[in-house]
């Protein structure tokens, strides 16, 4: 594998340098575009407000007086809005073009890397998101079949007699945080602050591109068949208080109960829910728990797994996505090693867990 990693990096190093420059330029244009949008919204609020403030003299808002409509200049309030719209139009065009060029180059480079690293797998970037599998996995408490799920590429591979599917997903769930934001959006004035935060501020300060800022989950999602026949389901989630709140608040898994296991190393990192205490202990034997802990350390990111019928599902969070490059310079072989390690670990999970 190391030889393939070196070869893949050598073949793509020049493109990676170009990609870094393209992403840097795209992020700059993104911040400018949303900065102008933010100024536009602030001016709109200010211009609405000054109509109800009779006297602005001797206040810090006195400069806004020039934008008040009057009989001598009835269009004064439109000037800043028109100016910002004139600025916003070309900036949006420049950002869209830069974004499309970056994404096209990134997709081609990722495809080349995956094919060089894993010539035995089938890799598709145009595949539809496996929404049915995501819903059936029971890993995402708020997910519904109509929820927005986006695919950034899918691998289909085989280890011994086991076929495994690996995909890079972006999911937007109507979870507790998004529900709270939705409530704010219904309250006058607060809804404008919500828009400013969600669309303007987040896109200005983030190191992510605009298509990747609002996902409740972004990362690797895998599924495969295994030998054990199960009657219910068992779900293993990385220990996190918000994850627990989302699980309970969704009311989608009323049949579940929390499973308390004896392995302290496992229970310090994971919480388990299932429909059957005995079956959960059958699935999560001492050796399987040990291997799941090792798997989490291997990925070094939050992971979740579920077991039901003859299917196993796994989700691994990755803020940048599996088939997208991270922020920062791309001049290190480490990023190719990380891509290879993530895919190789997922491909070998059936063998690793002895499913």
mmCIF file of C-alpha atoms in Angstrom:
data_model
loop_
_atom_site.group_PDB
_atom_site.id
_atom_site.type_symbol
_atom_site.label_atom_id
_atom_site.label_comp_id
_atom_site.label_asym_id
_atom_site.label_seq_id
_atom_site.Cartn_x
_atom_site.Cartn_y
_atom_site.Cartn_z
ATOM 1 C CA UNK A 1 0.000 0.000 0.000
ATOM 2 C CA UNK A 2 2.823 2.419 0.825
ATOM 3 C CA UNK A 3 4.109 2.190 -2.765
ATOM 4 C CA UNK A 4 0.644 3.106 -4.074
ATOM 5 C CA UNK A 5 0.433 6.044 -1.647
ATOM 6 C CA UNK A 6 3.792 7.385 -2.859
ATOM 7 C CA UNK A 7 2.764 6.895 -6.506
ATOM 8 C CA UNK A 8 -0.645 8.579 -5.974
ATOM 9 C CA UNK A 9 0.978 11.577 -4.262
ATOM 10 C CA UNK A 10 3.659 11.897 -6.972
ATOM 11 C CA UNK A 11 1.015 11.804 -9.709
ATOM 12 C CA UNK A 12 -1.187 14.449 -8.089
ATOM 13 C CA UNK A 13 1.229 16.726 -6.145
ATOM 14 C CA UNK A 14 1.205 19.496 -8.782
ATOM 15 C CA UNK A 15 -2.592 19.417 -8.995
ATOM 16 C CA UNK A 16 -2.810 19.498 -5.187
ATOM 17 C CA UNK A 17 -0.832 22.734 -5.138
ATOM 18 C CA UNK A 18 -3.199 24.188 -7.747
ATOM 19 C CA UNK A 19 -6.191 22.961 -5.715
ATOM 20 C CA UNK A 20 -4.924 24.696 -2.590
ATOM 21 C CA UNK A 21 -4.668 28.006 -4.483
ATOM 22 C CA UNK A 22 -8.117 27.505 -6.056
ATOM 23 C CA UNK A 23 -9.694 26.748 -2.673
ATOM 24 C CA UNK A 24 -8.002 29.749 -1.048
ATOM 25 C CA UNK A 25 -9.331 32.026 -3.799
ATOM 26 C CA UNK A 26 -12.825 30.470 -3.601
ATOM 27 C CA UNK A 27 -12.961 30.934 0.191
ATOM 28 C CA UNK A 28 -11.873 34.565 -0.190
ATOM 29 C CA UNK A 29 -14.651 35.210 -2.723
ATOM 30 C CA UNK A 30 -17.125 33.366 -0.475
ATOM 31 C CA UNK A 31 -16.261 35.673 2.450
ATOM 32 C CA UNK A 32 -16.504 38.771 0.261
ATOM 33 C CA UNK A 33 -19.847 37.665 -1.179
ATOM 34 C CA UNK A 34 -21.368 36.928 2.231
ATOM 35 C CA UNK A 35 -19.773 40.036 3.718
ATOM 36 C CA UNK A 36 -21.545 42.186 1.136
ATOM 37 C CA UNK A 37 -24.762 40.217 1.759
ATOM 38 C CA UNK A 38 -24.405 40.891 5.499
ATOM 39 C CA UNK A 39 -23.895 44.609 4.882
ATOM 40 C CA UNK A 40 -26.970 44.572 2.657
ATOM 41 C CA UNK A 41 -29.111 42.988 5.401
ATOM 42 C CA UNK A 42 -27.761 45.374 8.051
ATOM 43 C CA UNK A 43 -28.522 48.390 5.857
ATOM 44 C CA UNK A 44 -32.017 47.054 5.205
ATOM 45 C CA UNK A 45 -32.654 46.794 8.964
ATOM 46 C CA UNK A 46 -31.126 50.197 9.612
ATOM 47 C CA UNK A 47 -33.148 51.883 6.860
ATOM 48 C CA UNK A 48 -36.336 50.320 8.190
ATOM 49 C CA UNK A 49 -35.472 51.518 11.680
ATOM 50 C CA UNK A 50 -34.621 55.112 10.888
ATOM 51 C CA UNK A 51 -38.085 55.689 9.467
ATOM 52 C CA UNK A 52 -39.339 55.356 13.068
ATOM 53 C CA UNK A 53 -36.626 57.492 14.685
ATOM 54 C CA UNK A 54 -37.719 61.121 14.354
ATOM 55 C CA UNK A 55 -34.408 62.833 15.241
ATOM 56 C CA UNK A 56 -30.928 61.343 14.766
ATOM 57 C CA UNK A 57 -28.932 64.532 15.412
ATOM 58 C CA UNK A 58 -26.317 64.325 18.173
ATOM 59 C CA UNK A 59 -26.441 60.496 18.190
ATOM 60 C CA UNK A 60 -24.035 57.871 16.858
ATOM 61 C CA UNK A 61 -26.615 57.116 14.138
ATOM 62 C CA UNK A 62 -26.604 60.675 12.776
ATOM 63 C CA UNK A 63 -24.799 59.593 9.593
ATOM 64 C CA UNK A 64 -27.907 57.544 8.619
ATOM 65 C CA UNK A 65 -29.882 60.772 8.203
ATOM 66 C CA UNK A 66 -28.514 61.138 4.679
ATOM 67 C CA UNK A 67 -30.306 57.940 3.714
ATOM 68 C CA UNK A 68 -33.719 59.141 4.866
ATOM 69 C CA UNK A 69 -36.181 59.721 2.030
ATOM 70 C CA UNK A 70 -37.385 63.304 1.714
ATOM 71 C CA UNK A 71 -39.411 65.425 -0.678
ATOM 72 C CA UNK A 72 -36.153 66.726 -2.199
ATOM 73 C CA UNK A 73 -34.624 63.253 -2.559
ATOM 74 C CA UNK A 74 -37.304 60.514 -2.377
ATOM 75 C CA UNK A 75 -34.824 57.794 -3.431
ATOM 76 C CA UNK A 76 -32.134 58.452 -0.811
ATOM 77 C CA UNK A 77 -32.884 55.204 1.047
ATOM 78 C CA UNK A 78 -32.375 53.148 -2.130
ATOM 79 C CA UNK A 79 -28.831 54.336 -2.911
ATOM 80 C CA UNK A 80 -26.892 52.076 -0.472
ATOM 81 C CA UNK A 81 -29.090 49.090 -1.343
ATOM 82 C CA UNK A 82 -28.537 49.605 -5.060
ATOM 83 C CA UNK A 83 -24.802 50.060 -4.508
ATOM 84 C CA UNK A 84 -24.532 46.829 -2.536
ATOM 85 C CA UNK A 85 -26.563 44.929 -5.139
ATOM 86 C CA UNK A 86 -24.236 46.213 -7.869
ATOM 87 C CA UNK A 87 -21.279 44.873 -5.847
ATOM 88 C CA UNK A 88 -23.018 41.597 -5.007
ATOM 89 C CA UNK A 89 -23.860 40.632 -8.597
ATOM 90 C CA UNK A 90 -20.295 40.315 -9.983
ATOM 91 C CA UNK A 91 -18.972 38.895 -6.696
ATOM 92 C CA UNK A 92 -21.570 36.098 -6.814
ATOM 93 C CA UNK A 93 -20.646 35.294 -10.417
ATOM 94 C CA UNK A 94 -16.912 35.195 -9.593
ATOM 95 C CA UNK A 95 -17.541 32.985 -6.542
ATOM 96 C CA UNK A 96 -19.787 30.554 -8.466
ATOM 97 C CA UNK A 97 -17.238 30.162 -11.258
ATOM 98 C CA UNK A 98 -14.333 29.708 -8.829
ATOM 99 C CA UNK A 99 -16.358 27.186 -6.787
ATOM 100 C CA UNK A 100 -17.304 25.122 -9.846
ATOM 101 C CA UNK A 101 -13.716 25.040 -11.145
ATOM 102 C CA UNK A 102 -12.387 24.012 -7.733
ATOM 103 C CA UNK A 103 -14.995 21.256 -7.271
ATOM 104 C CA UNK A 104 -14.429 19.847 -10.792
ATOM 105 C CA UNK A 105 -10.665 19.665 -10.243
ATOM 106 C CA UNK A 106 -11.109 18.203 -6.746
ATOM 107 C CA UNK A 107 -13.448 15.445 -7.987
ATOM 108 C CA UNK A 108 -11.061 14.447 -10.798
ATOM 109 C CA UNK A 109 -8.108 14.367 -8.405
ATOM 110 C CA UNK A 110 -9.960 12.309 -5.784
ATOM 111 C CA UNK A 111 -11.101 9.836 -8.479
ATOM 112 C CA UNK A 112 -7.523 9.448 -9.704
ATOM 113 C CA UNK A 113 -6.222 8.878 -6.164
ATOM 114 C CA UNK A 114 -8.879 6.282 -5.270
ATOM 115 C CA UNK A 115 -8.307 4.330 -8.489
ATOM 116 C CA UNK A 116 -4.534 4.308 -7.921
ATOM 117 C CA UNK A 117 -4.841 3.342 -4.245
ATOM 118 C CA UNK A 118 -7.623 0.751 -4.660
ATOM 119 C CA UNK A 119 -7.715 -0.516 -8.267
ATOM 120 C CA UNK A 120 -9.899 -3.470 -7.182
ATOM 121 C CA UNK A 121 -12.923 -1.361 -6.100
ATOM 122 C CA UNK A 122 -15.710 0.255 -8.096
ATOM 123 C CA UNK A 123 -15.755 4.021 -7.471
ATOM 124 C CA UNK A 124 -18.650 6.215 -8.621
ATOM 125 C CA UNK A 125 -19.015 9.946 -8.037
ATOM 126 C CA UNK A 126 -22.411 10.348 -9.667
ATOM 127 C CA UNK A 127 -24.243 7.751 -7.563
ATOM 128 C CA UNK A 128 -27.474 8.740 -5.824
ATOM 129 C CA UNK A 129 -27.390 9.053 -2.049
ATOM 130 C CA UNK A 130 -28.437 5.759 -0.381
ATOM 131 C CA UNK A 131 -31.271 7.394 1.567
ATOM 132 C CA UNK A 132 -33.069 4.087 2.245
ATOM 133 C CA UNK A 133 -29.965 2.589 3.859
ATOM 134 C CA UNK A 134 -29.410 5.760 5.899
ATOM 135 C CA UNK A 135 -32.978 5.578 7.251
ATOM 136 C CA UNK A 136 -32.761 1.814 7.922
ATOM 137 C CA UNK A 137 -29.466 2.212 9.804
ATOM 138 C CA UNK A 138 -31.230 3.921 12.750
ATOM 139 C CA UNK A 139 -28.013 5.893 13.355
ATOM 140 C CA UNK A 140 -29.647 9.258 12.669
ATOM 141 C CA UNK A 141 -32.596 9.865 15.024
ATOM 142 C CA UNK A 142 -34.220 12.688 13.046
ATOM 143 C CA UNK A 143 -33.745 11.316 9.546
ATOM 144 C CA UNK A 144 -36.729 10.761 7.242
ATOM 145 C CA UNK A 145 -36.913 9.550 3.667
ATOM 146 C CA UNK A 146 -37.572 13.097 2.421
ATOM 147 C CA UNK A 147 -34.641 14.592 4.382
ATOM 148 C CA UNK A 148 -31.833 16.181 2.325
ATOM 149 C CA UNK A 149 -29.054 13.587 1.886
ATOM 150 C CA UNK A 150 -26.179 14.313 -0.515
ATOM 151 C CA UNK A 151 -23.609 11.863 -1.873
ATOM 152 C CA UNK A 152 -20.054 12.886 -2.777
ATOM 153 C CA UNK A 153 -19.034 9.493 -4.126
ATOM 154 C CA UNK A 154 -19.474 5.779 -3.443
ATOM 155 C CA UNK A 155 -17.149 2.769 -3.322
ATOM 156 C CA UNK A 156 -18.292 -0.804 -3.758
ATOM 157 C CA UNK A 157 -15.709 -3.380 -2.759
ATOM 158 C CA UNK A 158 -15.410 -6.989 -1.645
ATOM 159 C CA UNK A 159 -13.386 -8.644 1.104
ATOM 160 C CA UNK A 160 -13.484 -12.434 0.861
ATOM 161 C CA UNK A 161 -17.224 -13.142 0.394
ATOM 162 C CA UNK A 162 -18.474 -9.892 1.899
ATOM 163 C CA UNK A 163 -19.535 -6.934 -0.251
ATOM 164 C CA UNK A 164 -19.209 -3.526 1.394
ATOM 165 C CA UNK A 165 -20.507 -0.135 0.297
ATOM 166 C CA UNK A 166 -18.707 3.037 1.380
ATOM 167 C CA UNK A 167 -20.086 6.483 0.654
ATOM 168 C CA UNK A 168 -19.285 10.072 1.583
ATOM 169 C CA UNK A 169 -22.504 11.719 2.779
ATOM 170 C CA UNK A 170 -23.777 15.120 3.791
ATOM 171 C CA UNK A 171 -27.011 14.978 5.816
ATOM 172 C CA UNK A 172 -29.281 17.775 7.022
ATOM 173 C CA UNK A 173 -31.397 16.543 9.945
ATOM 174 C CA UNK A 174 -34.148 18.499 11.630
ATOM 175 C CA UNK A 175 -32.456 17.840 14.979
ATOM 176 C CA UNK A 176 -32.823 19.705 18.286
ATOM 177 C CA UNK A 177 -30.372 22.450 17.278
ATOM 178 C CA UNK A 178 -32.080 23.019 13.903
ATOM 179 C CA UNK A 179 -35.542 22.922 15.517
ATOM 180 C CA UNK A 180 -34.448 25.625 17.966
ATOM 181 C CA UNK A 181 -33.148 27.708 15.069
ATOM 182 C CA UNK A 182 -36.463 27.146 13.278
ATOM 183 C CA UNK A 183 -38.335 28.578 16.298
ATOM 184 C CA UNK A 184 -36.078 31.655 16.268
ATOM 185 C CA UNK A 185 -36.838 32.129 12.559
ATOM 186 C CA UNK A 186 -40.529 32.671 13.427
ATOM 187 C CA UNK A 187 -39.811 35.522 15.862
ATOM 188 C CA UNK A 188 -39.557 39.023 14.322
ATOM 189 C CA UNK A 189 -36.100 40.645 14.594
ATOM 190 C CA UNK A 190 -34.646 37.406 16.012
ATOM 191 C CA UNK A 191 -35.261 35.767 12.641
ATOM 192 C CA UNK A 192 -33.012 38.357 11.004
ATOM 193 C CA UNK A 193 -30.312 37.628 13.573
ATOM 194 C CA UNK A 194 -30.763 33.911 12.842
ATOM 195 C CA UNK A 195 -30.303 34.509 9.108
ATOM 196 C CA UNK A 196 -27.234 36.659 9.819
ATOM 197 C CA UNK A 197 -25.694 33.871 11.913
ATOM 198 C CA UNK A 198 -26.705 30.840 9.843
ATOM 199 C CA UNK A 199 -25.981 32.136 6.360
ATOM 200 C CA UNK A 200 -23.728 35.171 6.695
ATOM 201 C CA UNK A 201 -21.527 34.820 9.789
ATOM 202 C CA UNK A 202 -20.937 31.050 9.468
ATOM 203 C CA UNK A 203 -19.930 31.354 5.811
ATOM 204 C CA UNK A 204 -17.601 34.246 6.559
ATOM 205 C CA UNK A 205 -15.590 32.711 9.410
ATOM 206 C CA UNK A 206 -15.545 29.053 8.339
ATOM 207 C CA UNK A 207 -12.698 27.300 6.557
ATOM 208 C CA UNK A 208 -15.284 25.162 4.755
ATOM 209 C CA UNK A 209 -16.857 25.982 1.420
ATOM 210 C CA UNK A 210 -20.496 27.090 1.402
ATOM 211 C CA UNK A 211 -21.846 23.658 0.355
ATOM 212 C CA UNK A 212 -20.527 22.079 3.555
ATOM 213 C CA UNK A 213 -21.482 24.411 6.422
ATOM 214 C CA UNK A 214 -25.042 23.380 7.347
ATOM 215 C CA UNK A 215 -24.829 19.587 7.542
ATOM 216 C CA UNK A 216 -25.737 17.901 10.814
ATOM 217 C CA UNK A 217 -23.570 14.990 9.602
ATOM 218 C CA UNK A 218 -20.779 14.892 7.040
ATOM 219 C CA UNK A 219 -18.520 11.902 6.660
ATOM 220 C CA UNK A 220 -18.253 8.225 5.784
ATOM 221 C CA UNK A 221 -21.268 5.905 5.808
ATOM 222 C CA UNK A 222 -20.831 2.144 5.212
ATOM 223 C CA UNK A 223 -23.081 -0.883 5.118
ATOM 224 C CA UNK A 224 -22.566 -4.629 4.628
ATOM 225 C CA UNK A 225 -24.209 -7.985 5.291
ATOM 226 C CA UNK A 226 -22.966 -10.293 8.037
ATOM 227 C CA UNK A 227 -23.689 -13.846 9.130
ATOM 228 C CA UNK A 228 -25.595 -13.367 12.376
ATOM 229 C CA UNK A 229 -29.399 -13.277 12.150
ATOM 230 C CA UNK A 230 -30.882 -10.712 14.553
ATOM 231 C CA UNK A 231 -34.507 -10.142 15.553
ATOM 232 C CA UNK A 232 -34.125 -6.557 16.816
ATOM 233 C CA UNK A 233 -31.478 -3.871 16.506
ATOM 234 C CA UNK A 234 -28.486 -2.679 18.508
ATOM 235 C CA UNK A 235 -27.025 0.801 18.057
ATOM 236 C CA UNK A 236 -23.588 1.929 19.269
ATOM 237 C CA UNK A 237 -23.097 5.719 19.458
ATOM 238 C CA UNK A 238 -20.077 7.803 20.429
ATOM 239 C CA UNK A 239 -20.628 9.211 23.909
ATOM 240 C CA UNK A 240 -21.961 12.737 23.575
ATOM 241 C CA UNK A 241 -24.673 14.485 25.602
ATOM 242 C CA UNK A 242 -26.222 16.201 22.554
ATOM 243 C CA UNK A 243 -26.386 12.865 20.728
ATOM 244 C CA UNK A 244 -28.254 11.385 23.697
ATOM 245 C CA UNK A 245 -30.683 14.338 23.801
ATOM 246 C CA UNK A 246 -31.369 13.995 20.061
ATOM 247 C CA UNK A 247 -31.955 10.248 20.431
ATOM 248 C CA UNK A 248 -34.500 10.688 23.218
ATOM 249 C CA UNK A 249 -36.168 13.842 21.863
ATOM 250 C CA UNK A 250 -36.913 12.372 18.428
ATOM 251 C CA UNK A 251 -39.377 9.772 19.880
ATOM 252 C CA UNK A 252 -38.595 7.591 16.844
ATOM 253 C CA UNK A 253 -37.166 4.741 18.887
ATOM 254 C CA UNK A 254 -39.631 4.229 21.726
ATOM 255 C CA UNK A 255 -38.990 0.479 21.616
ATOM 256 C CA UNK A 256 -35.330 0.995 22.503
ATOM 257 C CA UNK A 257 -33.751 0.742 25.917
ATOM 258 C CA UNK A 258 -30.310 1.806 27.026
ATOM 259 C CA UNK A 259 -27.949 -1.146 27.283
ATOM 260 C CA UNK A 260 -25.482 -1.056 30.184
ATOM 261 C CA UNK A 261 -22.354 -3.081 29.498
ATOM 262 C CA UNK A 262 -19.508 -4.029 31.794
ATOM 263 C CA UNK A 263 -16.421 -3.073 29.753
ATOM 264 C CA UNK A 264 -15.275 0.268 31.296
ATOM 265 C CA UNK A 265 -13.021 1.168 28.353
ATOM 266 C CA UNK A 266 -15.914 0.670 25.927
ATOM 267 C CA UNK A 267 -18.565 2.421 28.066
ATOM 268 C CA UNK A 268 -16.298 5.459 28.567
ATOM 269 C CA UNK A 269 -16.384 6.069 24.801
ATOM 270 C CA UNK A 270 -19.773 4.696 23.698
ATOM 271 C CA UNK A 271 -23.415 4.445 24.694
ATOM 272 C CA UNK A 272 -25.583 1.602 23.450
ATOM 273 C CA UNK A 273 -29.308 1.391 22.681
ATOM 274 C CA UNK A 274 -31.200 -1.690 21.597
ATOM 275 C CA UNK A 275 -34.474 -3.553 21.500
ATOM 276 C CA UNK A 276 -33.196 -6.586 23.384
ATOM 277 C CA UNK A 277 -30.728 -6.659 26.285
ATOM 278 C CA UNK A 278 -29.741 -10.304 25.657
ATOM 279 C CA UNK A 279 -29.313 -9.858 21.902
ATOM 280 C CA UNK A 280 -27.243 -6.688 22.412
ATOM 281 C CA UNK A 281 -24.841 -8.624 24.647
ATOM 282 C CA UNK A 282 -24.732 -11.404 22.056
ATOM 283 C CA UNK A 283 -23.759 -8.893 19.341
ATOM 284 C CA UNK A 284 -21.386 -6.869 21.508
ATOM 285 C CA UNK A 285 -19.211 -9.610 22.894
ATOM 286 C CA UNK A 286 -16.056 -8.687 24.825
ATOM 287 C CA UNK A 287 -13.885 -9.153 21.725
ATOM 288 C CA UNK A 288 -16.232 -7.063 19.515
ATOM 289 C CA UNK A 289 -16.263 -4.205 22.059
ATOM 290 C CA UNK A 290 -12.474 -4.267 22.172
ATOM 291 C CA UNK A 291 -12.311 -4.136 18.377
ATOM 292 C CA UNK A 292 -14.810 -1.244 18.181
ATOM 293 C CA UNK A 293 -12.668 0.760 20.623
ATOM 294 C CA UNK A 294 -9.617 0.002 18.435
ATOM 295 C CA UNK A 295 -11.638 1.044 15.368
ATOM 296 C CA UNK A 296 -12.462 4.414 16.938
ATOM 297 C CA UNK A 297 -8.781 4.953 17.710
ATOM 298 C CA UNK A 298 -7.897 3.983 14.154
ATOM 299 C CA UNK A 299 -10.259 6.583 12.676
ATOM 300 C CA UNK A 300 -9.558 9.097 15.485
ATOM 301 C CA UNK A 301 -13.053 10.569 14.954
ATOM 302 C CA UNK A 302 -16.566 9.917 16.342
ATOM 303 C CA UNK A 303 -17.984 6.645 14.995
ATOM 304 C CA UNK A 304 -21.393 4.978 15.265
ATOM 305 C CA UNK A 305 -22.471 1.438 14.394
ATOM 306 C CA UNK A 306 -25.754 -0.429 14.205
ATOM 307 C CA UNK A 307 -26.589 -4.114 13.847
ATOM 308 C CA UNK A 308 -29.951 -5.454 12.679
ATOM 309 C CA UNK A 309 -31.287 -8.408 10.722
ATOM 310 C CA UNK A 310 -28.156 -9.386 8.737
ATOM 311 C CA UNK A 311 -26.925 -5.838 8.147
ATOM 312 C CA UNK A 312 -24.243 -3.761 9.817
ATOM 313 C CA UNK A 313 -24.006 0.009 9.333
ATOM 314 C CA UNK A 314 -21.204 2.370 10.308
ATOM 315 C CA UNK A 315 -20.943 6.166 10.227
ATOM 316 C CA UNK A 316 -17.658 8.035 10.785
ATOM 317 C CA UNK A 317 -17.800 11.820 11.167
ATOM 318 C CA UNK A 318 -15.423 13.823 9.013
ATOM 319 C CA UNK A 319 -15.944 17.591 8.844
ATOM 320 C CA UNK A 320 -14.277 17.779 5.411
ATOM 321 C CA UNK A 321 -15.835 14.593 4.039
ATOM 322 C CA UNK A 322 -14.143 11.398 2.885
ATOM 323 C CA UNK A 323 -13.868 12.420 -0.771
ATOM 324 C CA UNK A 324 -12.987 16.089 -0.240
ATOM 325 C CA UNK A 325 -9.676 17.649 0.691
ATOM 326 C CA UNK A 326 -9.139 19.352 4.063
ATOM 327 C CA UNK A 327 -8.465 23.058 4.530
ATOM 328 C CA UNK A 328 -4.888 24.271 4.553
ATOM 329 C CA UNK A 329 -1.933 23.371 2.373
ATOM 330 C CA UNK A 330 -2.099 20.113 0.451
ATOM 331 C CA UNK A 331 1.654 19.616 0.112
ATOM 332 C CA UNK A 332 1.950 16.617 2.431
ATOM 333 C CA UNK A 333 1.744 12.908 1.651
ATOM 334 C CA UNK A 334 -0.174 12.593 4.924
ATOM 335 C CA UNK A 335 -3.492 13.525 3.280
ATOM 336 C CA UNK A 336 -3.108 10.614 0.812
ATOM 337 C CA UNK A 337 -2.187 8.307 3.709
ATOM 338 C CA UNK A 338 -5.309 9.389 5.642
ATOM 339 C CA UNK A 339 -7.572 8.800 2.636
ATOM 340 C CA UNK A 340 -6.000 5.360 2.068
ATOM 341 C CA UNK A 341 -6.223 4.462 5.765
ATOM 342 C CA UNK A 342 -9.913 5.448 6.077
ATOM 343 C CA UNK A 343 -10.948 3.462 2.988
ATOM 344 C CA UNK A 344 -8.764 0.457 3.823
ATOM 345 C CA UNK A 345 -10.077 0.324 7.410
ATOM 346 C CA UNK A 346 -13.682 0.438 6.151
ATOM 347 C CA UNK A 347 -13.043 -2.233 3.497
ATOM 348 C CA UNK A 348 -11.584 -4.574 6.099
ATOM 349 C CA UNK A 349 -14.178 -3.957 8.825
ATOM 350 C CA UNK A 350 -15.957 -7.290 8.262
ATOM 351 C CA UNK A 351 -12.695 -9.176 8.660
ATOM 352 C CA UNK A 352 -11.584 -6.942 11.537
ATOM 353 C CA UNK A 353 -14.776 -7.466 13.554
ATOM 354 C CA UNK A 354 -15.066 -11.129 12.490
ATOM 355 C CA UNK A 355 -18.674 -10.611 11.389
#
